[in-house]
Short mmCIF file of N, CA and C in Angstrom, two decimals:
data_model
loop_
_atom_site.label_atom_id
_atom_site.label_comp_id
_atom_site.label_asym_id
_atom_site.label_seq_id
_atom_site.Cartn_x
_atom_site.Cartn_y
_atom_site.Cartn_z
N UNK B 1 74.82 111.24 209.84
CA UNK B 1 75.97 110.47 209.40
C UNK B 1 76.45 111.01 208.06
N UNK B 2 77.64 111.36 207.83
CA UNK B 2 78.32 111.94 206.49
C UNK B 2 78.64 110.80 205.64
N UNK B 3 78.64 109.23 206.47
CA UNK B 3 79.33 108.26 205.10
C UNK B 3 78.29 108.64 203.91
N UNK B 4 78.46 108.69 201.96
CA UNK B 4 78.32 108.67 201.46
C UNK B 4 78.49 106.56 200.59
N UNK B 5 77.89 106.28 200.78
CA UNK B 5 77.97 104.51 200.12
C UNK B 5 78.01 105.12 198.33
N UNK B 6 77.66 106.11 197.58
CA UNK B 6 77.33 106.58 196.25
C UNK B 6 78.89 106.88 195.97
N UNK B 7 79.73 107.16 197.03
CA UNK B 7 80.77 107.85 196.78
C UNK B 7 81.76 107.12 197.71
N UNK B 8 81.79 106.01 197.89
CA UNK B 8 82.63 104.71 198.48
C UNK B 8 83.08 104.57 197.19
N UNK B 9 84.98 104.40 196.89
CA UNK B 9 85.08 104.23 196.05
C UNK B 9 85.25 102.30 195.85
N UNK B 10 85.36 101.49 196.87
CA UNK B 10 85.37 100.18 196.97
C UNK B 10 84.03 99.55 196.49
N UNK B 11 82.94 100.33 197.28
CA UNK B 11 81.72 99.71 195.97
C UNK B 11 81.47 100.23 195.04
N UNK B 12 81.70 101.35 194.28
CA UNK B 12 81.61 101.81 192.98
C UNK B 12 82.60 100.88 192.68
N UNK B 13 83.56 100.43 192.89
CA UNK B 13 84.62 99.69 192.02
C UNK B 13 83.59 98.02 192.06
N UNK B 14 83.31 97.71 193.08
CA UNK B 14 82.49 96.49 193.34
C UNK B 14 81.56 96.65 192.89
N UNK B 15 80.41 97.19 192.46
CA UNK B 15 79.35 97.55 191.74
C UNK B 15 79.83 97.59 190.31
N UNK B 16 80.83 98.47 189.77
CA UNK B 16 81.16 98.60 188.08
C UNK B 16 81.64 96.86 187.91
N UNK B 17 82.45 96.40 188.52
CA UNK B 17 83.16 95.06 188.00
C UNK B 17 81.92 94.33 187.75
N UNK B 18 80.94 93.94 188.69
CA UNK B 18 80.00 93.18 188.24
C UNK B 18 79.14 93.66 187.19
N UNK B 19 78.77 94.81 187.18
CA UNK B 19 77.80 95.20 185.72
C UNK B 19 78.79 94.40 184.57
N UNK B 20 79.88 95.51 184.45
CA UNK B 20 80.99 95.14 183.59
C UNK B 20 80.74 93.42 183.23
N UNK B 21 81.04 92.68 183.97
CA UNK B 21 81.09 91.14 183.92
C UNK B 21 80.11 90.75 183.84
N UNK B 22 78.99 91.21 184.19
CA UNK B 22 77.83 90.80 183.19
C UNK B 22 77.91 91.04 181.71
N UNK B 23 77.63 92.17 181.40
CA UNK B 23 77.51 92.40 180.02
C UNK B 23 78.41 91.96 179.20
N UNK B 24 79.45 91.51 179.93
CA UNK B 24 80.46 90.59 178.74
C UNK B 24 79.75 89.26 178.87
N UNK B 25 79.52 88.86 179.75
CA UNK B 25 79.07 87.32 179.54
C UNK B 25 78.24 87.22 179.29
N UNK B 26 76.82 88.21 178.75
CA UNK B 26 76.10 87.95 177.71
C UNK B 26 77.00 87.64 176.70
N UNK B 27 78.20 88.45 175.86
CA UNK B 27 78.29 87.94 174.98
C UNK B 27 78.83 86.87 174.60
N UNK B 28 79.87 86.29 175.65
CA UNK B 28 80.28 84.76 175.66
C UNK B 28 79.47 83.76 175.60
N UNK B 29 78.70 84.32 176.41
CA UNK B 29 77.42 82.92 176.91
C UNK B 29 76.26 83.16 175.58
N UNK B 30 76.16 84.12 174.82
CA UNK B 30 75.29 84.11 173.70
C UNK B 30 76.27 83.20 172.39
N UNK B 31 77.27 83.50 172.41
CA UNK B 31 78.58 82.74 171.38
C UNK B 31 78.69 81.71 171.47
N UNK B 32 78.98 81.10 173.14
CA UNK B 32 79.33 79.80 173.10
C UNK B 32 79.00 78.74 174.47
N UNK B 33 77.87 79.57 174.85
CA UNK B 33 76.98 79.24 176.12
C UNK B 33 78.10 78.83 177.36
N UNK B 34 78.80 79.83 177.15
CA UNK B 34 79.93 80.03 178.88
C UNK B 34 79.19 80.39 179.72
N UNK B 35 79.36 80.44 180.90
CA UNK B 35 79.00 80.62 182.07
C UNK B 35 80.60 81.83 182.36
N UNK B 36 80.55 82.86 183.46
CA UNK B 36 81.50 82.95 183.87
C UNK B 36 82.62 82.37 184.93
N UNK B 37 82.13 81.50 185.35
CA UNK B 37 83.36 80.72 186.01
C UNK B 37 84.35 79.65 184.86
N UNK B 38 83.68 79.60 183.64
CA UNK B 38 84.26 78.93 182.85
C UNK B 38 85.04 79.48 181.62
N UNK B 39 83.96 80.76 181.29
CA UNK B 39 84.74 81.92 180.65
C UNK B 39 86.03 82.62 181.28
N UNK B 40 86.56 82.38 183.07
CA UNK B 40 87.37 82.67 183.01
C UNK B 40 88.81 81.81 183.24
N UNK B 41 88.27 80.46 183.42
CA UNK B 41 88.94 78.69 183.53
C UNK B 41 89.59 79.20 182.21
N UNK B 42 88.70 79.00 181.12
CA UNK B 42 89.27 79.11 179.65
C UNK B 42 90.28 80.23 179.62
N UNK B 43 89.49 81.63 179.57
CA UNK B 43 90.57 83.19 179.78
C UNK B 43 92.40 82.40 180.62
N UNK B 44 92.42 81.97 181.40
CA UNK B 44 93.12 81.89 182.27
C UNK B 44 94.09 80.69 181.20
N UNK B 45 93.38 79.52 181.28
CA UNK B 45 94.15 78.36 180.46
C UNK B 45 94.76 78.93 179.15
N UNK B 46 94.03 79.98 178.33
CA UNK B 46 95.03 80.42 177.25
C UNK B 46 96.14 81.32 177.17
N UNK B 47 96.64 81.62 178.36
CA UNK B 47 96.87 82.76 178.84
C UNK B 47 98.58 81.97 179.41
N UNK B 48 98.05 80.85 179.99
CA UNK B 48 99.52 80.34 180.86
C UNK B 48 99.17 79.08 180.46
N UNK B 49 98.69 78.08 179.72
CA UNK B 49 99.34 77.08 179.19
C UNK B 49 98.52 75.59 180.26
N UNK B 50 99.02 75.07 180.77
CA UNK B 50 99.29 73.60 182.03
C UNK B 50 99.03 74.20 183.17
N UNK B 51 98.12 74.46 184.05
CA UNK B 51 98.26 74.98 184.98
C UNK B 51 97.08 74.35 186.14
N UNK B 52 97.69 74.22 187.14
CA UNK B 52 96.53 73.72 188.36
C UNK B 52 95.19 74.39 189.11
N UNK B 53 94.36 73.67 189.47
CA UNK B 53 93.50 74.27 189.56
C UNK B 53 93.62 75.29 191.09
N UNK B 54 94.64 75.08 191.65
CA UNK B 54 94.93 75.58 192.27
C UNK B 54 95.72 77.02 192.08
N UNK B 55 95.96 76.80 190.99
CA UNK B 55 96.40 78.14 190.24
C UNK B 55 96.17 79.17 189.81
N UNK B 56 94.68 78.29 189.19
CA UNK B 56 93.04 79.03 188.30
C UNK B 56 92.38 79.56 189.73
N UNK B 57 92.43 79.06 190.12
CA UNK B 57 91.72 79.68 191.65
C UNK B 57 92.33 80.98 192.35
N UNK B 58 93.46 80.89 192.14
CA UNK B 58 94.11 82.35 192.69
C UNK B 58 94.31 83.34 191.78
N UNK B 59 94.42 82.80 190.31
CA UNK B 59 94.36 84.01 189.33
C UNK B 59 93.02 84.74 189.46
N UNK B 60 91.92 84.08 189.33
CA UNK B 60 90.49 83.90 188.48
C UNK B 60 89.92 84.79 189.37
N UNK B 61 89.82 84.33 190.80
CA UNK B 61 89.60 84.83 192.47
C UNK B 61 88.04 84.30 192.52
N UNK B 62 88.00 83.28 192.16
CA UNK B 62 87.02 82.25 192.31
C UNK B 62 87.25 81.21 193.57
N UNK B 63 86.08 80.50 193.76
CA UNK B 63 86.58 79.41 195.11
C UNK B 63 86.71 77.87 194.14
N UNK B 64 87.50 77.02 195.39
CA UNK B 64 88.09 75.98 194.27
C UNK B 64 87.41 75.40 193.80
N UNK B 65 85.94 74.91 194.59
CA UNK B 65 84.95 74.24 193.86
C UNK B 65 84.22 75.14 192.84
N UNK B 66 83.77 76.14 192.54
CA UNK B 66 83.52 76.76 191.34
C UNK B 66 84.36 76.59 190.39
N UNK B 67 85.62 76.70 190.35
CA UNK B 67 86.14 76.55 189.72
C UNK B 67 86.61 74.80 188.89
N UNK B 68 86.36 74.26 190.00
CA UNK B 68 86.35 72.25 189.57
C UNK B 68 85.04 72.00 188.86
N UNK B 69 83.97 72.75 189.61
CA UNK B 69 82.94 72.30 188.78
C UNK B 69 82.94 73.20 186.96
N UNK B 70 83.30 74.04 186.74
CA UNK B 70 83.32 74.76 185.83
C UNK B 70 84.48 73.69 184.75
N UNK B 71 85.75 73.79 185.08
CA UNK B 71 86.71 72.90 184.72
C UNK B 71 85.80 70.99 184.16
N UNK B 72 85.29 70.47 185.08
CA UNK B 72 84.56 69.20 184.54
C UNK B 72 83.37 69.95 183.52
N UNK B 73 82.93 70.69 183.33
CA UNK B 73 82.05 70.84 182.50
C UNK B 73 82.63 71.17 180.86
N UNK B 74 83.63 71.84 180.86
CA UNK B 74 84.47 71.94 180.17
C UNK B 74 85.33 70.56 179.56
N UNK B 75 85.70 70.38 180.56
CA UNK B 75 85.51 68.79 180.01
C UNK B 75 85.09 67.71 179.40
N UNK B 76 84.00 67.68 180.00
CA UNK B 76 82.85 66.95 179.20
C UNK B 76 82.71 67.67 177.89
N UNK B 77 82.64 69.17 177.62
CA UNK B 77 82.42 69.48 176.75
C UNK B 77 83.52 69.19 175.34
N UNK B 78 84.60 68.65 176.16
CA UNK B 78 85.67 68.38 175.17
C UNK B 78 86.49 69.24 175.01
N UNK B 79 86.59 70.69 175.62
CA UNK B 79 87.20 72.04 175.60
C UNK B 79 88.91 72.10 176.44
N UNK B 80 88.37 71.20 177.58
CA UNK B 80 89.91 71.27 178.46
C UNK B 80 90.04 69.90 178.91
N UNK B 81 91.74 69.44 179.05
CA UNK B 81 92.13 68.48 179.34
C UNK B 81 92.21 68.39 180.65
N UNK B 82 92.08 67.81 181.55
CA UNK B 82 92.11 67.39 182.71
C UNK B 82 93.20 65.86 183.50
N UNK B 83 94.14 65.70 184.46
CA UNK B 83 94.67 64.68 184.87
C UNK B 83 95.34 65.30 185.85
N UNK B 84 95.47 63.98 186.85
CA UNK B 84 96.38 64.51 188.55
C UNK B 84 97.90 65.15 187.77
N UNK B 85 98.11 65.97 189.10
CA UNK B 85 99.46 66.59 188.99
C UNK B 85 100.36 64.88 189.07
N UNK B 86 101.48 64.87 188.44
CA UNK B 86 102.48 64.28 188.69
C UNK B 86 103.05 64.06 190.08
N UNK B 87 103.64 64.83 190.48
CA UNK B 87 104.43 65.09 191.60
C UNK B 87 103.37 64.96 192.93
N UNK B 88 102.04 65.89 193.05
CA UNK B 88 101.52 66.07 194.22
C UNK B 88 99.64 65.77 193.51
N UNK B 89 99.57 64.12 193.95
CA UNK B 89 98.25 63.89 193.44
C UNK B 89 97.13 64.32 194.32
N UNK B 90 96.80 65.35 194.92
CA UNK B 90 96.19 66.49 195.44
C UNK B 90 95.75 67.45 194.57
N UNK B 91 96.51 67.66 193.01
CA UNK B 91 96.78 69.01 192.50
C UNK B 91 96.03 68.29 191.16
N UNK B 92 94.98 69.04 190.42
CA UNK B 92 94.43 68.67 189.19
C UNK B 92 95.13 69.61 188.79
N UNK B 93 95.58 69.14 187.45
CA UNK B 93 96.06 70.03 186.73
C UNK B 93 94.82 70.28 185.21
N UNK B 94 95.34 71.75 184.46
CA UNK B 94 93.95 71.40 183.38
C UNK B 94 95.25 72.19 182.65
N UNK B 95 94.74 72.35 181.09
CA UNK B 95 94.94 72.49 179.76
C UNK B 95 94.08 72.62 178.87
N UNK B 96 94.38 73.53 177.84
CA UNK B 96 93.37 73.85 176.83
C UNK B 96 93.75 72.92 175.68
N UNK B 97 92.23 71.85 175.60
CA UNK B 97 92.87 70.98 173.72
C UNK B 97 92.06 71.79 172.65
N UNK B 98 92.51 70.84 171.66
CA UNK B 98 92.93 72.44 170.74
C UNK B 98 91.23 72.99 170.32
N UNK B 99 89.95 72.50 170.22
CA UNK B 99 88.89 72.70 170.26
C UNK B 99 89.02 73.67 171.55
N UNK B 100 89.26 73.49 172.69
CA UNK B 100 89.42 74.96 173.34
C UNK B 100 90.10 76.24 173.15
N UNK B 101 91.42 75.86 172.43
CA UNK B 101 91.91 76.92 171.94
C UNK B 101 91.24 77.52 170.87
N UNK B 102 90.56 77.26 169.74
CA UNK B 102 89.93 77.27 168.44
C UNK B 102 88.93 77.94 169.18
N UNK B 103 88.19 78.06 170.28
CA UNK B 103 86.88 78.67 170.54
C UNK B 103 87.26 79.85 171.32
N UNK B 104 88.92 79.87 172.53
CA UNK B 104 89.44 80.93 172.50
C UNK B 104 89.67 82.19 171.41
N UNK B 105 90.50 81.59 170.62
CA UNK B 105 90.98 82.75 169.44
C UNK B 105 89.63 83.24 168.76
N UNK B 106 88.18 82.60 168.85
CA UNK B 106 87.36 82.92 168.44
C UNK B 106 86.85 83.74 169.22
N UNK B 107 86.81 83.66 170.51
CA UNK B 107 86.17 84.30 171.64
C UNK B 107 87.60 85.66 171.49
N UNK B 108 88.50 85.88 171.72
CA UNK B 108 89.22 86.85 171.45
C UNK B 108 88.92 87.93 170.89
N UNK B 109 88.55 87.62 169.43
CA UNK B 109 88.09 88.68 169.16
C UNK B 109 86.41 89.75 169.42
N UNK B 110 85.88 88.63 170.40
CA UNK B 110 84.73 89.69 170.85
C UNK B 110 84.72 89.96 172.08
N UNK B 111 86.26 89.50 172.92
CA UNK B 111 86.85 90.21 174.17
C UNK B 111 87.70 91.70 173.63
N UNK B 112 88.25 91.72 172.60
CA UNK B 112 88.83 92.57 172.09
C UNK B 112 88.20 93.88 171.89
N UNK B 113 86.99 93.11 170.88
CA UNK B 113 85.87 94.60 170.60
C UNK B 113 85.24 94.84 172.01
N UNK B 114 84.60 94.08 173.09
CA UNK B 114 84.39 94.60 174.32
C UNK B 114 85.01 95.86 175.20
N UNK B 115 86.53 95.77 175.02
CA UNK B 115 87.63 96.40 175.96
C UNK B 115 87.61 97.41 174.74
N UNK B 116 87.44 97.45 174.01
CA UNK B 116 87.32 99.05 172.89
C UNK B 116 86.23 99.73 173.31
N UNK B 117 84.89 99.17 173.54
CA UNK B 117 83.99 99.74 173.85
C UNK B 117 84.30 100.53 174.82
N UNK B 118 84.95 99.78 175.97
CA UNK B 118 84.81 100.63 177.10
C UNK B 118 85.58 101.61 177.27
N UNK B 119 87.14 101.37 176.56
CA UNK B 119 87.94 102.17 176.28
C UNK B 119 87.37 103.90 175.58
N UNK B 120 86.49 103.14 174.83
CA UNK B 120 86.13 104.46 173.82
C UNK B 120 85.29 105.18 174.47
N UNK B 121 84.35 104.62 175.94
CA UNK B 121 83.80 105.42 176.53
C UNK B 121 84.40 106.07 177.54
N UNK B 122 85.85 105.52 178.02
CA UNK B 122 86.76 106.37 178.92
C UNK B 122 86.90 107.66 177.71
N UNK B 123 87.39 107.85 176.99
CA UNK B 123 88.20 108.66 176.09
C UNK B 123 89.12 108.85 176.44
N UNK B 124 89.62 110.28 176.47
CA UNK B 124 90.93 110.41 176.83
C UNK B 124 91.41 109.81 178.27
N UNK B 125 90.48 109.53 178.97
CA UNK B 125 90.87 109.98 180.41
C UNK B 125 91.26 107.92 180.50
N UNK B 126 90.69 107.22 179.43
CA UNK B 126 91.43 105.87 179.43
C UNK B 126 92.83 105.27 180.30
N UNK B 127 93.70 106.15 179.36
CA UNK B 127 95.46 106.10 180.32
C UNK B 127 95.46 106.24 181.03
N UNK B 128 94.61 107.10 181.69
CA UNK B 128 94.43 107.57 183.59
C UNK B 128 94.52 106.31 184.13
N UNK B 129 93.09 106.45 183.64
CA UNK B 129 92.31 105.25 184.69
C UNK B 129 93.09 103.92 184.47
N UNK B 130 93.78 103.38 183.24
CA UNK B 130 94.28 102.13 183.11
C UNK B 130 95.28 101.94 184.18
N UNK B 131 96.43 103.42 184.32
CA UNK B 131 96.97 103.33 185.47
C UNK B 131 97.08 103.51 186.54
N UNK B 132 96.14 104.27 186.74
CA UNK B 132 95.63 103.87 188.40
C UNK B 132 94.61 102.56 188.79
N UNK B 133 94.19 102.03 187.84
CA UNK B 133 93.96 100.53 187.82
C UNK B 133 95.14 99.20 188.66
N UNK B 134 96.20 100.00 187.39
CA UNK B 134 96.89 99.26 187.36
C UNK B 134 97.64 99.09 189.05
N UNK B 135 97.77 100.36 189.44
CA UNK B 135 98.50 100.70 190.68
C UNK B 135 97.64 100.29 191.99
N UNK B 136 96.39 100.20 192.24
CA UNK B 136 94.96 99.49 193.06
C UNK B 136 95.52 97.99 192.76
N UNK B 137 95.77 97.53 191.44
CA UNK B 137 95.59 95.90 191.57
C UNK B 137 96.96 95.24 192.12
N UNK B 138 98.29 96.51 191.65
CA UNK B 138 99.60 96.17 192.22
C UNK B 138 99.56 95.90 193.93
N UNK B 139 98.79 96.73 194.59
CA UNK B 139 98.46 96.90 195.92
C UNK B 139 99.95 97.80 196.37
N UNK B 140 99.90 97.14 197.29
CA UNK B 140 101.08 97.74 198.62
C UNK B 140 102.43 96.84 198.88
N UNK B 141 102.52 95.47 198.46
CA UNK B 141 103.77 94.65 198.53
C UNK B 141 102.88 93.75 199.60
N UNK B 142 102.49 93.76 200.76
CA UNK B 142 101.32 93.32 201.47
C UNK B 142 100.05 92.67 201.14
N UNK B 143 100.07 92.51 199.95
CA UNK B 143 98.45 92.15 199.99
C UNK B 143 97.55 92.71 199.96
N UNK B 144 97.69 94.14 200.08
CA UNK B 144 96.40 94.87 200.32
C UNK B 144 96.59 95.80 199.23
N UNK B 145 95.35 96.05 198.86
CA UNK B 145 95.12 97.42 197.78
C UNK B 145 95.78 98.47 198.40
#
């Protein structure tokens, strides 16, 4: 058999994202004891403001209950606001209060120095890869990579 799995570029891409997302959420979860389903609830809420969890779920690419349970914990923690949608009481909506924002802009800057790191280990070849990143996540107009 010639398949190569070392040289699949779908699990090298599936294999790097998770290392990658580990080693950042050591450092969130050492800062401010996130979890990543919540490190990215938060990422997401500072990002677009009022938004449903139905929303966080398709940005994030989490399932909805990971994402509800992550959202109530946050909660409790006092970090995000929570109440039914208006219009369609089906739809939780969440929000960052301002103790969530305050631990964002804090968390920012050691998402910032993270994406340098890695940047600095692309080197030059960074711009490449950012845009052919970019062009994989655009997909096809279809849905598909």
């Amino acid at each position: 058999m010639s398949f190569d799995l070392d040289a699949f570029l779908p699990y090298r891409l599936s294999v790097l994202a998770t290392e990658i997302s580990r080693r950042f959420a050591a450092h969130y979860a050492a800062q401010a004891g996130l979890s990543i389903p919540e490190w990215r609830v938060l990422a997401h809420l500072s990002q677009s403001g009022e938004v449903s969890v139905r929303d966080i779920t398709r940005r994030v690419n989490l399932d909805k209950s990971v994402v509800s349970r992550a959202a109530s914990r946050l909660q409790r923690e006092g970090l995000v606001g929570k109440s039914d949608h208006g219009g369609d009481r089906r739809l939780i909506v969440l929000w960052l209060t301002p103790s969530g924002r305050a631990l964002m802009e804090r968390l920012a800057g050691t998402a910032e120095a993270f994406q340098s790191e890695l940047r600095d280990r692309l080197g030059d070849d960074a711009p490449a890869f950012e845009r052919g990143l970019a062009r994989l996540m655009a997909g096809d107009g279809e849905g598909r990579p």
